[in-house]
Structures are given as structure tokens and as C-alpha cells.
Coordinates of C-alpha atoms in Angstrom, one line a residue:
Chain A
M1 CA -139.5 136.2 12.0
T2 CA -135.8 137.4 12.1
D3 CA -134.0 136.3 15.2
E4 CA -131.5 139.0 15.8
A5 CA -129.7 137.5 18.9
G6 CA -126.0 137.2 18.7
N7 CA -125.8 140.3 16.0
L8 CA -123.7 143.4 16.7
S9 CA -124.6 146.7 15.8
I10 CA -122.4 148.7 13.5
D11 CA -122.0 151.4 16.4
F12 CA -120.7 149.0 18.6
L13 CA -118.4 147.4 16.0
A14 CA -116.7 150.8 15.3
G15 CA -116.4 151.4 18.9
F16 CA -114.9 148.3 19.6
T17 CA -112.6 148.8 16.4
I18 CA -111.6 152.2 17.7
F19 CA -110.8 150.8 21.0
M20 CA -108.6 147.7 19.9
V21 CA -106.6 150.2 17.6
T22 CA -106.0 152.3 20.6
L23 CA -105.0 149.6 22.6
I24 CA -102.4 148.0 20.0
Y25 CA -101.1 151.7 19.6
V26 CA -100.4 152.1 23.5
A27 CA -99.0 148.3 23.3
T28 CA -96.7 149.3 20.8
L29 CA -95.3 152.5 22.9
I30 CA -94.7 150.4 26.1
P31 CA -91.3 148.8 25.2
G32 CA -90.2 152.1 24.1
L33 CA -90.5 153.4 27.6
F34 CA -88.0 150.6 28.9
I35 CA -85.3 151.1 26.1
G36 CA -83.1 153.1 28.4
L37 CA -83.4 150.2 30.9
Q38 CA -83.2 147.5 28.5
S39 CA -79.4 146.6 27.9
R40 CA -76.5 148.2 30.1
S41 CA -73.9 146.7 28.1
I42 CA -75.1 148.4 25.0
D43 CA -75.0 151.7 26.7
Y44 CA -71.8 151.5 28.4
D45 CA -70.2 150.2 24.9
A46 CA -71.7 153.5 23.2
V47 CA -70.5 155.6 25.9
A48 CA -67.0 153.9 25.8
Y49 CA -67.0 154.2 21.8
R50 CA -68.1 157.9 22.1
T51 CA -65.3 158.9 24.5
G52 CA -62.9 157.3 22.4
V53 CA -64.0 159.2 19.4
V54 CA -63.7 162.5 21.2
L55 CA -60.4 161.9 22.6
V56 CA -58.6 160.6 19.5
E57 CA -60.5 162.4 16.7
D58 CA -60.7 166.0 18.3
P59 CA -58.4 168.2 19.3
G60 CA -60.6 169.4 22.0
M61 CA -62.4 172.9 23.0
P62 CA -61.1 175.5 23.2
Y63 CA -58.8 174.9 20.2
N64 CA -56.9 178.2 19.9
P65 CA -55.4 179.1 22.4
S66 CA -55.5 175.2 22.9
W67 CA -57.1 173.7 26.0
E68 CA -54.1 172.3 27.2
T69 CA -52.1 175.3 27.1
L70 CA -54.5 177.0 29.8
P71 CA -53.5 177.4 33.3
N72 CA -55.1 175.7 36.0
Y73 CA -56.9 178.5 37.7
S74 CA -58.7 178.7 34.3
K75 CA -59.4 175.4 33.5
G76 CA -62.9 175.9 33.8
D77 CA -62.7 177.5 30.5
I78 CA -61.9 173.9 29.0
L79 CA -65.3 172.7 27.7
R80 CA -64.0 169.3 26.0
F81 CA -60.7 167.1 26.0
G82 CA -59.3 166.0 23.0
L83 CA -55.9 164.8 22.1
S84 CA -55.7 164.9 18.3
L85 CA -53.4 167.4 16.9
S86 CA -55.9 169.1 14.7
K87 CA -59.4 168.2 13.2
D88 CA -57.9 167.2 10.1
T89 CA -55.3 164.5 11.8
P90 CA -57.8 162.2 13.6
N91 CA -55.6 159.2 15.4
I92 CA -52.7 161.5 15.5
L93 CA -52.1 162.8 19.0
S94 CA -50.4 165.6 20.3
P95 CA -47.6 164.8 23.4
E96 CA -48.7 168.1 25.4
K97 CA -52.4 167.1 25.2
I98 CA -51.7 163.6 26.5
S99 CA -49.2 164.8 29.0
R100 CA -52.0 167.5 30.4
F101 CA -54.7 165.0 30.1
F102 CA -53.2 162.7 32.5
C103 CA -52.0 165.3 34.8
S104 CA -53.4 164.1 38.1
T105 CA -52.4 167.4 40.0
D106 CA -54.6 169.5 37.2
F107 CA -57.5 167.3 36.7
V108 CA -59.4 165.5 39.4
Y109 CA -60.9 161.9 38.7
P110 CA -64.0 161.7 37.9
D111 CA -65.6 165.1 38.1
D112 CA -63.3 167.1 35.7
Y113 CA -63.3 164.2 33.0
R114 CA -66.7 163.1 33.1
S115 CA -68.0 166.7 32.0
R116 CA -65.3 167.1 29.6
A117 CA -64.5 163.7 28.0
V118 CA -67.3 161.1 28.9
F119 CA -70.5 163.6 29.0
G120 CA -73.9 162.3 29.8
D121 CA -76.2 162.7 32.8
Y122 CA -75.6 159.2 34.4
P123 CA -72.6 159.0 36.6
Y124 CA -70.3 156.8 34.6
Q125 CA -67.2 155.4 36.2
F126 CA -64.5 154.9 33.8
N127 CA -60.9 154.1 33.3
I128 CA -58.7 155.8 30.3
S129 CA -55.5 154.8 29.6
F130 CA -52.6 155.2 26.8
Q131 CA -49.3 153.5 26.1
R132 CA -46.6 154.4 23.5
A133 CA -45.5 151.3 21.7
D134 CA -41.6 152.0 22.3
E135 CA -42.2 152.9 26.2
N136 CA -43.6 150.2 28.7
V137 CA -45.4 153.0 30.7
T138 CA -48.9 153.0 30.7
Q139 CA -50.6 156.6 31.6
S140 CA -54.1 156.1 33.0
V141 CA -56.9 157.9 34.7
G142 CA -59.8 156.3 36.5
D143 CA -60.8 153.5 38.9
V144 CA -60.0 149.8 38.6
L145 CA -61.9 147.8 36.1
P146 CA -64.7 145.9 37.3
E147 CA -65.7 142.3 35.4
D148 CA -68.2 144.1 33.1
Y149 CA -67.8 147.3 31.3
G150 CA -68.2 149.1 28.2
Y151 CA -65.0 149.1 25.9
S152 CA -63.4 150.9 23.2
R153 CA -59.8 150.5 21.7
R154 CA -58.1 153.1 19.2
V155 CA -54.8 152.6 17.6
V156 CA -53.0 155.8 17.5
R157 CA -49.8 157.7 16.6
V158 CA -48.3 160.2 18.6
K159 CA -46.1 163.1 17.3
E160 CA -42.4 163.4 18.3
H161 CA -40.9 167.1 18.0
S162 CA -37.9 167.5 15.9
N163 CA -34.6 168.0 17.6
A164 CA -31.1 169.1 16.1
T165 CA -27.9 167.2 16.9
L166 CA -24.5 168.6 15.8
D167 CA -21.7 166.2 16.6
F168 CA -18.3 167.9 16.4
S169 CA -16.5 165.0 17.4
N170 CA -14.9 164.7 13.9
I171 CA -14.6 168.2 13.2
N172 CA -10.6 167.9 12.5
S173 CA -11.1 165.8 9.4
G174 CA -13.4 168.5 8.1
G175 CA -16.9 167.6 7.3
P176 CA -20.3 169.5 7.1
L177 CA -20.2 171.1 10.6
A178 CA -17.0 172.9 10.1
E179 CA -18.9 175.9 9.1
Y180 CA -20.0 176.3 12.6
T181 CA -16.6 176.5 13.8
Q182 CA -13.8 179.0 12.8
D183 CA -12.3 176.3 10.2
K184 CA -14.1 177.2 7.2
Y185 CA -14.6 180.7 6.6
Q186 CA -11.6 182.1 9.0
T187 CA -8.7 180.5 10.0
N188 CA -7.8 183.1 12.6
N189 CA -8.5 183.1 16.2
A190 CA -11.7 185.0 17.0
T191 CA -13.0 187.1 20.2
G192 CA -16.5 186.3 19.6
Q193 CA -17.7 182.6 20.4
V194 CA -21.4 182.3 19.5
F195 CA -23.7 179.5 18.4
S196 CA -26.8 180.8 17.0
V197 CA -30.0 178.8 16.2
Y198 CA -32.3 180.7 13.7
F199 CA -36.2 180.3 13.3
N200 CA -38.0 181.4 10.4
Y201 CA -41.5 181.1 11.4
T202 CA -43.2 181.9 8.1
Y203 CA -41.1 179.5 6.3
L204 CA -41.6 176.5 9.0
L205 CA -45.3 177.2 9.1
E206 CA -45.7 177.2 5.4
N207 CA -43.3 174.5 3.9
G208 CA -44.0 171.5 5.9
P209 CA -43.7 168.2 4.3
A210 CA -46.4 166.1 3.0
G211 CA -48.5 169.1 2.0
N212 CA -47.6 171.0 5.1
S213 CA -49.5 168.3 7.2
P214 CA -49.6 169.4 11.0
A215 CA -48.5 165.7 11.6
Y216 CA -45.0 166.3 10.3
Q217 CA -44.7 170.2 10.7
I218 CA -42.2 172.0 12.9
N219 CA -44.9 174.5 14.5
P220 CA -43.4 177.1 16.9
L221 CA -46.8 178.8 17.2
A222 CA -49.6 176.5 17.4
P223 CA -51.4 175.6 19.6
S224 CA -50.5 178.9 21.3
G225 CA -51.6 180.7 24.4
A226 CA -51.0 184.5 23.8
G227 CA -48.8 186.2 26.4
E228 CA -47.9 183.3 28.6
I229 CA -45.1 180.8 28.1
I230 CA -47.8 177.8 27.3
G231 CA -48.3 175.8 24.4
G232 CA -46.7 175.6 20.9
E233 CA -44.0 173.2 19.9
G234 CA -40.7 172.7 21.8
A235 CA -37.2 172.1 20.3
L236 CA -34.4 170.6 21.5
I237 CA -30.3 171.4 20.3
N238 CA -27.7 169.1 21.2
L239 CA -24.4 170.1 20.7
T240 CA -21.7 167.4 21.4
G241 CA -18.1 166.5 21.0
L242 CA -17.3 170.1 21.9
N243 CA -14.0 168.9 23.2
K244 CA -12.7 168.1 19.9
L245 CA -12.9 171.5 18.7
P246 CA -9.5 173.6 17.9
Q247 CA -9.0 175.1 21.4
N248 CA -6.1 177.3 22.9
A249 CA -8.0 178.6 25.9
S250 CA -7.8 176.8 29.0
I251 CA -11.4 177.3 29.9
V252 CA -14.5 177.7 28.0
N253 CA -17.7 179.2 29.6
L254 CA -21.2 179.2 28.3
S255 CA -21.7 182.8 29.4
S256 CA -25.3 183.6 28.2
I257 CA -28.2 182.6 26.2
A258 CA -30.1 185.4 24.5
I259 CA -33.2 185.7 22.2
Y260 CA -33.1 188.2 19.3
R261 CA -36.3 188.7 17.2
S262 CA -37.3 190.5 14.3
V263 CA -40.2 190.5 11.8
S264 CA -38.6 191.9 8.9
L265 CA -34.8 191.3 8.6
A266 CA -32.8 188.4 9.6
P267 CA -31.8 189.0 13.2
L268 CA -28.2 188.3 13.7
S269 CA -26.6 190.1 10.9
T270 CA -28.6 193.3 11.2
G271 CA -27.7 193.7 15.2
Q272 CA -31.2 194.1 16.5
S273 CA -30.9 194.3 20.4
A274 CA -31.7 191.5 22.6
F275 CA -35.4 190.3 22.7
N276 CA -37.0 191.6 26.0
G277 CA -37.7 187.6 26.7
P278 CA -36.3 184.6 28.7
V279 CA -32.6 185.5 28.7
M280 CA -30.4 183.4 30.6
N281 CA -27.3 185.0 32.1
T282 CA -26.2 185.6 35.8
T283 CA -29.4 187.5 36.7
D284 CA -32.0 186.2 34.8
T285 CA -34.1 183.1 35.2
S286 CA -35.1 181.4 32.3
P287 CA -37.6 178.9 31.0
F288 CA -34.9 177.2 29.1
E289 CA -33.4 173.7 30.3
L290 CA -29.9 173.7 30.0
Y291 CA -27.8 170.7 30.2
I292 CA -24.3 170.6 30.2
D293 CA -21.8 167.8 29.8
D294 CA -24.4 165.2 30.4
N295 CA -25.0 166.3 33.7
A296 CA -28.7 165.3 34.9
T297 CA -29.1 168.1 36.7
P298 CA -30.4 171.3 34.7
V299 CA -28.2 174.6 34.9
K300 CA -30.0 177.2 36.4
S301 CA -27.5 180.2 36.0
L302 CA -24.6 181.2 33.8
P303 CA -21.8 181.3 33.1
Y304 CA -21.0 177.6 33.4
G305 CA -17.7 175.8 32.3
V306 CA -18.2 173.6 29.3
N307 CA -16.3 170.6 28.2
N308 CA -17.9 168.4 26.0
S309 CA -21.6 169.1 25.2
V310 CA -24.3 171.5 25.5
S311 CA -28.1 170.4 25.5
L312 CA -30.5 173.2 25.2
Y313 CA -34.3 172.3 25.4
I314 CA -36.5 175.0 24.5
P315 CA -40.0 173.8 26.5
P316 CA -43.3 174.0 24.4
G317 CA -44.5 177.4 24.4
V318 CA -41.2 179.3 24.4
L319 CA -41.0 179.9 20.8
S320 CA -44.5 180.8 20.6
F321 CA -44.1 183.6 23.7
V322 CA -41.0 184.8 22.2
G323 CA -42.5 185.0 18.9
Q324 CA -45.5 187.0 20.3
G325 CA -47.9 184.8 18.1
D326 CA -46.7 186.3 15.2
S327 CA -46.1 184.2 12.1
S328 CA -43.6 186.5 10.3
T329 CA -41.3 186.2 13.3
L330 CA -37.8 185.5 12.4
L331 CA -36.0 184.3 15.5
N332 CA -32.5 184.0 16.8
I333 CA -31.3 182.2 20.0
T334 CA -27.7 183.0 20.6
M335 CA -25.5 181.0 22.9
Q336 CA -22.5 183.2 23.7
F337 CA -19.4 181.2 24.9
S338 CA -16.2 183.2 26.4
T339 CA -12.8 181.5 26.1
T340 CA -10.1 182.6 28.7
D341 CA -7.0 181.4 30.1
A342 CA -6.4 179.8 33.5
N343 CA -6.2 183.3 35.1
G344 CA -9.7 184.3 33.5
N345 CA -8.4 186.6 30.9
P346 CA -10.0 186.5 27.3
Q347 CA -8.3 184.3 25.0
P348 CA -9.0 184.6 21.4
D349 CA -9.9 181.2 20.0
R350 CA -10.9 179.0 17.1
Y351 CA -14.1 177.8 19.1
L352 CA -17.7 177.5 18.0
N353 CA -18.6 180.2 15.4
S354 CA -21.9 180.3 13.5
S355 CA -21.8 183.9 12.8
L356 CA -20.4 183.6 9.2
V357 CA -22.5 180.7 7.9
L358 CA -24.6 181.7 5.0
P359 CA -27.0 182.9 4.4
D360 CA -28.2 183.9 7.9
G361 CA -25.1 183.9 10.2
A362 CA -26.8 180.9 12.3
F363 CA -27.7 177.2 12.3
D364 CA -30.9 177.1 10.2
Y365 CA -33.6 175.4 12.0
N366 CA -35.7 174.2 9.0
Y367 CA -36.9 170.9 6.9
A368 CA -33.9 170.5 5.1
N369 CA -30.9 170.6 7.4
P370 CA -29.2 167.3 8.0
N371 CA -28.4 167.8 11.6
I372 CA -32.4 167.9 12.1
T373 CA -34.1 164.8 13.0
Q374 CA -37.7 166.0 11.9
P375 CA -41.1 165.4 13.4
S376 CA -42.0 161.7 13.5
L377 CA -44.9 159.6 14.6
H378 CA -44.7 156.9 17.0
D379 CA -47.3 154.0 17.6
G380 CA -49.7 154.0 20.5
V381 CA -53.0 152.7 21.9
V382 CA -55.9 154.5 23.8
E383 CA -58.1 152.3 25.8
V384 CA -61.3 153.4 27.2
A385 CA -63.5 151.3 29.6
V386 CA -66.8 152.6 31.0
W387 CA -69.2 151.1 33.7
Chain B
M1 CA -138.5 146.3 8.8
V2 CA -135.4 145.2 10.4
T3 CA -133.1 143.0 8.2
D4 CA -129.8 141.5 8.5
D5 CA -128.2 144.1 6.5
G6 CA -124.9 145.6 7.8
Q7 CA -124.8 143.3 10.8
L8 CA -122.0 140.6 12.0
Y9 CA -123.8 137.4 13.1
T10 CA -121.5 136.5 16.0
I11 CA -119.7 138.3 18.6
E12 CA -117.3 135.3 18.6
G13 CA -116.4 135.9 15.4
V14 CA -115.3 139.5 15.7
A15 CA -113.5 138.4 18.9
A16 CA -111.7 135.6 17.2
G17 CA -110.7 138.0 14.3
M18 CA -109.4 140.3 16.6
I19 CA -107.5 138.0 18.5
M20 CA -105.9 136.7 15.3
L21 CA -104.9 140.0 14.2
F22 CA -103.5 141.1 17.6
T23 CA -101.6 137.8 17.6
A24 CA -100.2 138.3 14.4
Y25 CA -99.3 141.8 15.2
L26 CA -97.3 140.5 18.2
V27 CA -95.6 137.8 16.4
L28 CA -94.6 139.9 13.6
G29 CA -93.5 142.7 15.9
A30 CA -91.7 140.5 18.3
T31 CA -89.2 139.2 15.8
S32 CA -87.5 142.4 15.4
V33 CA -86.6 142.3 19.0
Y34 CA -85.0 138.7 19.0
T35 CA -81.9 140.1 17.2
P36 CA -78.7 138.2 17.8
G37 CA -77.6 139.5 21.1
D38 CA -75.1 142.4 20.9
S39 CA -72.9 141.2 18.6
H40 CA -73.4 144.5 16.5
I41 CA -71.4 146.1 19.5
S42 CA -68.5 143.7 19.1
D43 CA -68.5 144.1 15.4
M44 CA -68.3 147.7 15.7
Q45 CA -65.4 147.3 17.7
L46 CA -63.5 145.2 15.6
E47 CA -64.4 147.2 12.6
Q48 CA -62.9 150.4 14.5
T49 CA -60.0 148.4 15.4
G50 CA -59.3 147.4 12.0
T51 CA -60.1 150.4 10.5
D52 CA -57.5 152.3 12.9
A53 CA -55.0 149.7 12.1
L54 CA -55.0 150.1 8.5
R55 CA -55.3 154.0 8.4
M56 CA -52.2 154.1 11.0
M57 CA -50.3 151.7 8.5
N58 CA -51.3 154.1 5.8
T59 CA -49.6 157.3 7.7
P60 CA -46.2 157.6 6.9
V61 CA -43.9 157.8 10.0
N62 CA -42.2 161.1 8.9
G63 CA -42.7 163.7 6.3
T64 CA -40.5 161.9 3.7
S65 CA -40.9 158.4 4.1
E66 CA -43.6 156.2 2.4
S67 CA -46.4 154.7 4.6
Q68 CA -46.2 151.2 5.5
L69 CA -48.9 150.1 3.7
T70 CA -47.8 151.7 0.5
E71 CA -44.3 150.1 0.9
I72 CA -46.2 146.8 1.3
V73 CA -48.4 147.3 -1.7
D74 CA -45.5 148.8 -4.0
T75 CA -43.6 145.7 -3.3
L76 CA -46.0 143.2 -4.3
P77 CA -45.3 141.2 -7.4
L78 CA -48.8 142.7 -9.0
V79 CA -47.5 142.3 -12.4
N80 CA -47.2 138.7 -12.6
G81 CA -50.9 138.6 -11.7
A82 CA -50.2 136.9 -8.5
I83 CA -48.3 137.2 -5.3
A84 CA -45.2 135.2 -5.7
P85 CA -42.6 134.6 -2.6
A86 CA -40.8 137.9 -1.8
T87 CA -37.3 137.7 -3.7
N88 CA -35.7 140.3 -2.0
A89 CA -35.1 141.3 1.7
F90 CA -38.6 142.9 2.2
D91 CA -41.1 140.4 2.4
P92 CA -44.5 142.1 2.0
T93 CA -46.8 139.3 2.8
N94 CA -44.8 138.5 6.0
N95 CA -44.6 142.5 6.8
F96 CA -48.2 143.0 6.5
N97 CA -48.8 139.7 8.5
I98 CA -46.6 141.4 11.5
L99 CA -47.7 144.7 11.4
F100 CA -51.5 144.1 11.1
L101 CA -51.3 141.6 14.0
N102 CA -49.5 144.1 15.9
Y103 CA -51.6 146.8 15.6
V104 CA -55.0 145.0 16.1
N105 CA -53.6 143.2 19.1
N106 CA -51.9 146.1 20.9
K107 CA -53.1 147.2 24.5
T108 CA -52.0 149.4 27.2
G109 CA -50.2 147.8 30.1
S110 CA -48.8 145.1 28.1
D111 CA -45.2 144.8 27.3
Y112 CA -46.2 145.6 23.7
V113 CA -44.7 142.8 22.3
L114 CA -47.0 140.5 20.4
N115 CA -47.5 138.0 23.2
I116 CA -49.7 135.0 22.2
S117 CA -51.3 134.5 25.5
E118 CA -52.3 138.4 25.7
A119 CA -53.5 138.4 22.0
D120 CA -56.9 138.8 21.2
N121 CA -57.3 135.7 19.1
L122 CA -58.1 138.0 15.7
H123 CA -57.9 136.3 12.4
Y124 CA -58.0 138.2 9.1
T125 CA -57.5 137.7 5.6
A126 CA -56.2 140.7 3.4
E127 CA -56.7 141.2 -0.3
V128 CA -55.7 144.2 -2.7
T129 CA -58.4 145.0 -5.3
Y130 CA -57.7 146.8 -8.5
Y131 CA -59.2 147.8 -11.7
D132 CA -57.8 145.8 -14.8
R133 CA -58.3 148.3 -17.5
K134 CA -57.6 145.9 -20.3
N135 CA -60.3 143.7 -19.5
T136 CA -62.5 146.2 -17.7
T137 CA -62.8 143.9 -14.8
T138 CA -62.0 144.5 -10.9
E139 CA -59.4 142.1 -9.5
G140 CA -58.6 141.1 -6.3
L141 CA -55.2 139.5 -5.0
L142 CA -54.3 138.0 -1.6
I143 CA -51.7 140.1 0.4
S144 CA -51.7 138.0 3.7
S145 CA -53.8 135.9 5.9
N146 CA -53.3 134.0 9.2
R147 CA -56.3 131.9 8.5
N148 CA -58.8 130.7 5.9
L149 CA -62.2 131.8 5.8
T150 CA -64.5 128.5 5.9
G151 CA -67.8 130.3 5.9
S152 CA -68.7 129.9 9.5
E153 CA -67.0 133.1 10.7
H154 CA -68.7 136.2 11.3
P155 CA -66.2 138.5 9.8
V156 CA -66.1 142.6 9.5
R157 CA -64.6 144.3 6.3
V158 CA -62.1 147.0 6.7
T159 CA -60.7 149.1 3.7
Q160 CA -58.4 151.6 2.9
W161 CA -57.4 153.3 -0.5
V162 CA -53.8 153.1 -1.1
I163 CA -51.8 155.3 -3.9
T164 CA -49.0 152.8 -5.6
N165 CA -46.5 153.7 -8.2
Q166 CA -46.6 150.1 -9.3
P167 CA -48.0 148.8 -12.4
V168 CA -50.9 146.5 -11.8
P169 CA -52.1 143.7 -14.6
G170 CA -53.9 144.9 -17.5
D171 CA -52.2 148.2 -17.3
T172 CA -48.7 147.6 -17.1
T173 CA -47.5 150.6 -19.1
M174 CA -49.1 153.1 -16.9
T175 CA -46.7 155.2 -15.2
Q176 CA -48.9 157.7 -13.3
P177 CA -49.7 156.4 -9.4
R178 CA -52.7 154.1 -9.1
A179 CA -55.5 154.0 -6.5
V180 CA -56.0 150.4 -5.4
L181 CA -58.0 149.0 -2.4
V182 CA -56.7 147.1 0.3
E183 CA -59.5 145.1 1.9
V184 CA -59.2 143.0 5.3
L185 CA -61.8 140.6 6.6
L186 CA -61.2 140.4 10.2
W187 CA -63.0 138.1 12.7
R188 CA -62.3 136.9 16.4
D189 CA -62.8 133.3 17.5

């Protein structure tokens, strides 16, 4: 007789197999439930990496007008911080964006930064710092670092904008700057003493070096804020050695700074009226920063006596504002000087006069002028710590 | 009549089989969990720093100059088939060493001068790789190194394409710009 003890039926075997397969499947899912808790350091390093990438390789959102140009009352429109000049120039940072990002009066740690740079639902704490290689000043935002934290370090470069310096101290021996005085084109004294700087926006925006890369471009417009004096690159114009100019008059005053704008003809020679923008004279306040004779205090109203030097800083945004965001703008910024005798009577002189310089009757602010220091890049480093 | 067909003889056999399968499954599954710690994170950080350093070295300071890396590659005496000591004021090997170490060690909050006590203890060996058209081979030449690889290190590899005007071995008559690959193995003690 057949003994059936110790045998299994095929039904039981099928059921048991299904049960075991299910058990194994569930067992494999269990580790997945704990992935988020598995390693805190992995999480923090990944967040630090992500934050570093967002800051260094992205220009931020919104892009045009750029986020750093938005006034404080509309900072809610800023969706994402990003310090890069453009999406095509990773690791090349904008000085305006850096300055705004670390502005502790505009943004509050941690909330403003957490939602725009660090992201994520977890309430991370963090420290973001930046330092330029040629400055021993670290800019930072965030808490003091704990012992353990996620970390990311990015090597970057920061764009430094162009500036023009005209040193007239050797003007008596001739030289390239003679055309900006009366010497080259006219030997007589003149009643009008002006120094004009000419910006051709179309030329500047289309003829930058290195394939018109944003990293080396003199860009008066972008990133711009329409209608307000915000955003856009600035410019610095230094006139030094003015006391060496041929001069009969006892007193030289800088009497006004005016802006002329055109979109079709070169502005100075065609005699357009002054553009209704920021003009500095006795009555108008101005967004310019004007320093005379190396005085550390900016001059706020004109006329003002000049002996040796004039530094006119056009802050970021002014060129964009007066150009009305129009890339076909031809702009002329004119400093009007008055030369008088000791009693204040006008005195014809051979002081500065750029109105005869070819082709535009002004100092051309362009990529070829040897008196202009072109935009350059400076080393820096960005560090992100998250915990 | 009841027969033995289609039946297993003992429940112990089935249970043992299942246990063996389950054990094998666990063991095989467990091996993928035990990866070497978080080493990939530090590798990633090192690779990022090295990539950034090479990229910045290959970015010109202004619109009219050459990049530091191009200048270094251009002044390497590749034509001789080996890197000879620099004969002029610009020493490409030493320049690469100083620049690269500066970039990968820079941190915020420091005085930015490469300070040994603050340095990140990074070591590297840098090569330039080019295509030899005459022999149809790819050749590599050492640019610079601050320590030799012994085999026990765990380096990361970072690269940067550089356009050079310099003729390379096997192609000395070619005058057009050439692309060569600068490759750096980077590791931390």
C-alpha cells in the first residue's frame, strides 16, 4: 500500500510558492522606504551641489529684466537666484548679481534664499560665500558652519566692466590725447569747452571681441529693467592731469553734465536737444557719481571748480535707462566746462574740446579706443555648505 | 488509484529549497548595498573642482588675449616629442603647476595666497594628448605633476579641449589650429 505521509499536494505547493514570491517582493520594497533616511551626508552634499550649480551656471529667473534689477518691493517676482552672466557663460559671474545676492537689507536669511537658491521641502540651513582672488573680503550669507555639512566649491570668474582713463599730464609734448583739446584741430582759444563721450549701442552690442561673448562685451542695455534706472552695465570715465592743459583762465568750472540721445544720427553734430533724462546741473539731482580732484566725497551739484581731475561714474542701469532699452541708441554724455577770469567773466581758452574729433565729435567709447580698459575677468571662488 | 505522480516527497525538502533560494537572494541583493561608503560624493566634488579649474584656465582674461591653458600648451615644446625644460622666461610646466594648484585650493575666507597649511592636499598629474597623423596613433605627453601615481590612489579624471597653433609630432607641417586634449588625474591624500 502506498504511504502518503510527508507528501505535499500540488495545490499547497502553488499557494506556498505564490506566498513566498509575494514575501520576497515585499521584502525588496522595504529598503526603498528608508532611502530618504539612509544617509544624511549624501543628501546634504547633493543639495550643496545643486545649489552651487544653480548659482554659478544659471543667470536666474526672471532673466529679462534680470532678477537683480527688480526693486525690493517686487522681490516676490524673483523665482530663482543665479549669478552667471548668461546661460551661455557658466562660471562667469555678474558683479551686479553678486552684489544684490549678498545684500542683507534686500534679502533675509534663510527664507528668501531657501526658496530661491537651495529649494526643497526640508528646512535646510546653509552658508553661501564668495571671494574674489584679488580682494581679501569674503561676502557670505547664512549660519556659522557646524561640524558636519554638505559641501560644494566652484571656481569662477567675475566680469569687471570697462572704464576709460585719459591722462592729459603729457599733453604739452603732443601725444594721442591732443585731439581732445584745442591743440590738434584749432590753435585759437574757444568759447565752448566740452568733453563728450559717445556710445553707439548697436556697435557695442554687435561687435564685442571673442565672437561677441557676453563675458567681454560692453553691454549698455542688458540685463535691463525697462522704465527705471536699474540693471545694465555701467561705465567709468576718468579725466586726469587736467592742470597740465593749456589754460589762460583763472577758474575752470564743470558747469553741467547733459545727455543727448538719437536713434538715427550721431547726436552731437546734429544738435539735438538735451535728452530728458538724468542731467546734472544746478537744479537737477542726478544718478551720476561725480568725483572732482580725487575728493572722496561725490559732487552733488554743479557748477564745481576743477583743478586736476574729473571722475564720472555712470552706475549700472543709467545707460540702459537713458537708452530706453533701445539697441539703436546713439548716446552722447557731455561735460560742459566754463572758463572764466577771476571776476567770473567768460574767458576764451584752449581747454578741453572734443567737439572737433572725428568722426563723431566725441570720445568714442568702443572696443578699439586705446584709452579704454576693456572688460576683463577676475578669479574668484564660491562655496556652498548645507546642513 | 492514488499514485506518487506530481507530488513532493517531504516538506523538509521544499522548506530547505526555499530557504536556500531566499538566502541566495538576500546575499546577492546585499552585495550592492555595501558600496564603498560615500566615496562617490568626494569624487564628484573633486571632479567638479578640477573641471572648474581647467575651464577657468581655458577662459581668456579679456577679449583679445589667449587663455592661460592655451598659452601653456602653445609654449610646450611638443615638436621634439617630449617636454624639455623651458628655454625662455615662460615656463609652461611650472606655470601649470602654480595655476592649477591655486585654482583647486582656493577657498573663501583665506588670504588667497596658496598657503600649505590651508591647502587641500590635492595631487595631480597632467598630460596633453594629441593625434599623431603620421603614425595614426594617439600620443600623450606629461605637462606637469606634483606627485607620481603609484597605483594605490583613487584619482578622478578631468579633461579640457584646447585649440593650439603649435605643430605636434607627426604633423609638424600643419599650420591650422589643432585640438589637443589636456587631461588631469586628480586625487586627494
